[in-house]
Tab-separated table of C-alpha atoms in Angstrom:
chain	number	residue	atom	x	y	z
A	26	UNK	CA	-93.036	101.969	-0.754
A	27	UNK	CA	-96.265	103.247	0.817
A	28	UNK	CA	-99.210	103.578	-1.385
A	29	UNK	CA	-100.789	106.941	-1.489
A	30	UNK	CA	-104.303	105.522	-1.864
A	31	UNK	CA	-105.633	102.490	-0.050
A	32	UNK	CA	-104.886	99.330	-1.982
A	33	UNK	CA	-108.002	97.504	-0.869
A	34	UNK	CA	-110.428	99.379	-2.988
A	35	UNK	CA	-112.967	97.451	-5.109
A	36	UNK	CA	-111.781	96.449	-8.612
A	37	UNK	CA	-113.243	98.389	-11.577
A	38	UNK	CA	-115.735	95.600	-12.442
A	39	UNK	CA	-117.575	96.019	-8.995
A	40	UNK	CA	-116.889	99.677	-7.808
A	41	UNK	CA	-118.869	101.086	-4.977
A	42	UNK	CA	-119.718	104.595	-3.999
A	43	UNK	CA	-116.549	105.361	-2.250
A	44	UNK	CA	-114.498	104.276	-5.274
A	45	UNK	CA	-116.700	106.492	-7.468
A	46	UNK	CA	-116.056	109.341	-5.016
A	47	UNK	CA	-112.325	108.764	-5.020
A	48	UNK	CA	-112.232	108.832	-9.046
A	49	UNK	CA	-114.386	112.064	-8.806
A	50	UNK	CA	-111.992	113.560	-6.598
A	51	UNK	CA	-109.141	112.597	-8.954
A	52	UNK	CA	-111.022	114.312	-11.839
A	53	UNK	CA	-111.539	117.542	-9.751
A	54	UNK	CA	-107.802	117.458	-8.867
A	55	UNK	CA	-106.772	116.960	-12.597
A	56	UNK	CA	-109.174	119.889	-13.690
A	57	UNK	CA	-107.430	122.003	-10.924
A	58	UNK	CA	-103.910	121.225	-12.306
A	59	UNK	CA	-105.150	121.973	-15.822
A	60	UNK	CA	-106.305	125.286	-14.743
A	61	UNK	CA	-103.040	125.861	-13.040
A	62	UNK	CA	-101.169	125.060	-16.008
A	63	UNK	CA	-103.232	127.383	-18.186
A	64	UNK	CA	-102.811	130.124	-15.675
A	65	UNK	CA	-99.005	129.540	-15.693
A	66	UNK	CA	-98.950	129.934	-19.330
A	67	UNK	CA	-100.701	133.241	-19.035
A	68	UNK	CA	-98.613	134.305	-16.331
A	69	UNK	CA	-95.460	133.484	-18.449
A	70	UNK	CA	-96.808	135.729	-21.072
A	71	UNK	CA	-97.246	138.485	-18.767
A	72	UNK	CA	-100.957	138.576	-18.943
A	73	UNK	CA	-102.679	139.525	-15.695
A	74	UNK	CA	-105.852	137.458	-15.420
A	75	UNK	CA	-107.019	135.843	-12.223
A	76	UNK	CA	-110.961	136.134	-12.036
A	77	UNK	CA	-111.718	135.139	-15.515
A	78	UNK	CA	-113.736	131.896	-16.154
A	79	UNK	CA	-111.653	128.833	-17.048
A	80	UNK	CA	-113.037	128.861	-20.651
A	81	UNK	CA	-111.978	132.406	-21.098
A	82	UNK	CA	-108.502	131.570	-20.029
A	83	UNK	CA	-108.127	128.716	-22.305
A	84	UNK	CA	-109.226	131.148	-25.148
A	85	UNK	CA	-106.663	133.563	-24.059
A	86	UNK	CA	-103.963	130.843	-24.244
A	87	UNK	CA	-105.123	130.083	-27.849
A	88	UNK	CA	-104.688	133.602	-28.720
A	89	UNK	CA	-101.151	133.881	-27.591
A	90	UNK	CA	-98.856	134.626	-30.330
A	91	UNK	CA	-95.766	132.655	-31.434
A	92	UNK	CA	-92.346	134.344	-30.552
A	93	UNK	CA	-88.768	133.343	-30.538
A	94	UNK	CA	-89.271	131.552	-27.124
A	95	UNK	CA	-92.583	130.100	-28.130
A	96	UNK	CA	-92.295	128.479	-31.576
A	97	UNK	CA	-95.100	128.072	-34.098
A	98	UNK	CA	-94.772	124.333	-33.846
A	99	UNK	CA	-95.221	124.520	-29.931
A	100	UNK	CA	-97.997	127.030	-30.327
A	101	UNK	CA	-99.857	124.584	-32.568
A	102	UNK	CA	-99.377	121.756	-29.942
A	103	UNK	CA	-100.533	124.037	-27.100
A	104	UNK	CA	-103.645	125.161	-29.212
A	105	UNK	CA	-104.503	121.681	-29.735
A	106	UNK	CA	-104.235	120.674	-26.132
A	107	UNK	CA	-106.151	123.717	-25.276
A	108	UNK	CA	-108.921	122.765	-27.753
A	109	UNK	CA	-108.969	119.261	-26.190
A	110	UNK	CA	-109.261	120.577	-22.712
A	111	UNK	CA	-112.031	123.045	-24.052
A	112	UNK	CA	-114.017	120.138	-25.243
A	113	UNK	CA	-114.044	118.723	-21.659
A	114	UNK	CA	-115.409	121.813	-20.047
A	115	UNK	CA	-119.166	120.815	-20.029
A	116	UNK	CA	-118.147	117.405	-18.520
A	117	UNK	CA	-116.095	119.415	-15.873
A	118	UNK	CA	-118.924	121.495	-15.092
A	119	UNK	CA	-121.275	118.540	-14.201
A	120	UNK	CA	-118.424	116.721	-12.280
A	121	UNK	CA	-117.688	119.824	-10.261
A	122	UNK	CA	-121.021	121.460	-10.023
A	123	UNK	CA	-123.158	118.625	-9.422
A	124	UNK	CA	-124.008	116.362	-6.418
A	125	UNK	CA	-123.029	112.812	-7.482
A	126	UNK	CA	-125.314	110.010	-7.153
A	127	UNK	CA	-124.687	106.346	-7.946
A	128	UNK	CA	-127.105	104.922	-10.357
A	129	UNK	CA	-127.655	101.156	-10.794
A	130	UNK	CA	-128.771	100.215	-14.286
A	131	UNK	CA	-129.085	96.464	-15.029
A	132	UNK	CA	-126.752	95.830	-12.108
A	133	UNK	CA	-123.993	98.156	-13.411
A	134	UNK	CA	-123.110	101.259	-11.380
A	135	UNK	CA	-122.833	104.629	-12.777
A	136	UNK	CA	-121.834	108.131	-11.512
A	137	UNK	CA	-124.997	110.210	-12.183
A	138	UNK	CA	-124.520	113.908	-12.428
A	139	UNK	CA	-127.537	116.424	-12.643
A	140	UNK	CA	-125.968	120.029	-12.922
A	141	UNK	CA	-128.402	122.467	-11.437
A	142	UNK	CA	-127.610	125.039	-14.104
A	143	UNK	CA	-128.630	122.647	-16.895
A	144	UNK	CA	-131.635	120.936	-15.083
A	145	UNK	CA	-135.082	121.676	-16.503
A	146	UNK	CA	-138.055	121.656	-14.280
A	147	UNK	CA	-139.623	118.509	-15.736
A	148	UNK	CA	-136.922	116.591	-17.412
A	149	UNK	CA	-133.360	117.265	-15.831
A	150	UNK	CA	-130.424	116.117	-18.037
A	151	UNK	CA	-128.286	113.675	-16.330
A	152	UNK	CA	-124.885	112.576	-17.259
A	153	UNK	CA	-124.040	109.087	-16.583
A	154	UNK	CA	-120.355	107.906	-16.296
A	155	UNK	CA	-119.093	104.287	-15.541
A	156	UNK	CA	-116.253	103.914	-13.112
A	157	UNK	CA	-113.705	103.355	-15.925
A	158	UNK	CA	-114.940	106.386	-17.917
A	159	UNK	CA	-114.570	108.584	-14.922
A	160	UNK	CA	-111.173	107.185	-14.330
A	161	UNK	CA	-110.212	107.850	-18.128
A	162	UNK	CA	-111.510	111.517	-17.777
A	163	UNK	CA	-109.152	112.014	-14.778
A	164	UNK	CA	-106.125	110.484	-16.779
A	165	UNK	CA	-106.908	112.448	-19.907
A	166	UNK	CA	-107.116	115.727	-18.124
A	167	UNK	CA	-103.776	115.120	-16.057
A	168	UNK	CA	-102.092	114.294	-19.328
A	169	UNK	CA	-103.171	117.485	-20.965
A	170	UNK	CA	-102.193	119.428	-17.584
A	171	UNK	CA	-98.753	117.960	-17.673
A	172	UNK	CA	-98.027	118.553	-21.304
A	173	UNK	CA	-99.130	122.190	-20.793
A	174	UNK	CA	-97.077	122.484	-17.764
A	175	UNK	CA	-93.998	121.535	-19.739
A	176	UNK	CA	-94.611	124.838	-21.955
A	177	UNK	CA	-92.805	128.038	-21.137
A	178	UNK	CA	-93.894	131.137	-22.748
A	179	UNK	CA	-91.761	134.294	-22.249
A	180	UNK	CA	-92.852	137.390	-24.227
A	181	UNK	CA	-90.248	138.347	-26.889
A	182	UNK	CA	-87.702	140.946	-25.598
A	183	UNK	CA	-84.628	142.557	-26.726
A	184	UNK	CA	-81.391	141.085	-25.494
A	185	UNK	CA	-79.884	143.235	-22.745
A	186	UNK	CA	-77.316	145.916	-23.792
A	187	UNK	CA	-73.588	144.894	-23.467
A	188	UNK	CA	-71.762	145.857	-20.418
A	189	UNK	CA	-69.569	149.022	-20.758
A	190	UNK	CA	-66.247	148.326	-22.184
A	191	UNK	CA	-67.357	145.142	-23.857
A	192	UNK	CA	-66.399	144.390	-27.519
A	193	UNK	CA	-68.689	146.369	-29.748
A	194	UNK	CA	-69.724	148.748	-27.018
A	195	UNK	CA	-69.353	152.534	-27.238
């Protein structure tokens, strides 16, 4: 079997810039898959929304009503997944909208993100993530995306009328 990614990458104990960039790319891909899963839920509910921000789409998913095809138990599970995803949006914004630099602190490498939107003039806010933390974010978001993708929402509808001449027909 051929590996999708090079197998000669550094170990997590001594990651370099390239391995951090690979993990960041996996995070971006995971968030993109999560957004696609959220959009698929909205499409399944026949809601037309394509230009709304991701946070607003998550809110719309949480407002979807239960119906015969979307049980109350499944809605609760989806709402919990949506809330978990929503809690990661600030982190997503930093990973996606910031240039990544590698910061060495006491000999340990960290991915450093300074989101221009959140940066102050004199004291910018920097988010530091270790290699394993960045890897865990990608894994967590991918799990949420996959669980959301398993959900199918169809708006409640009436069954089709019986064909002419069927039992119980006019």
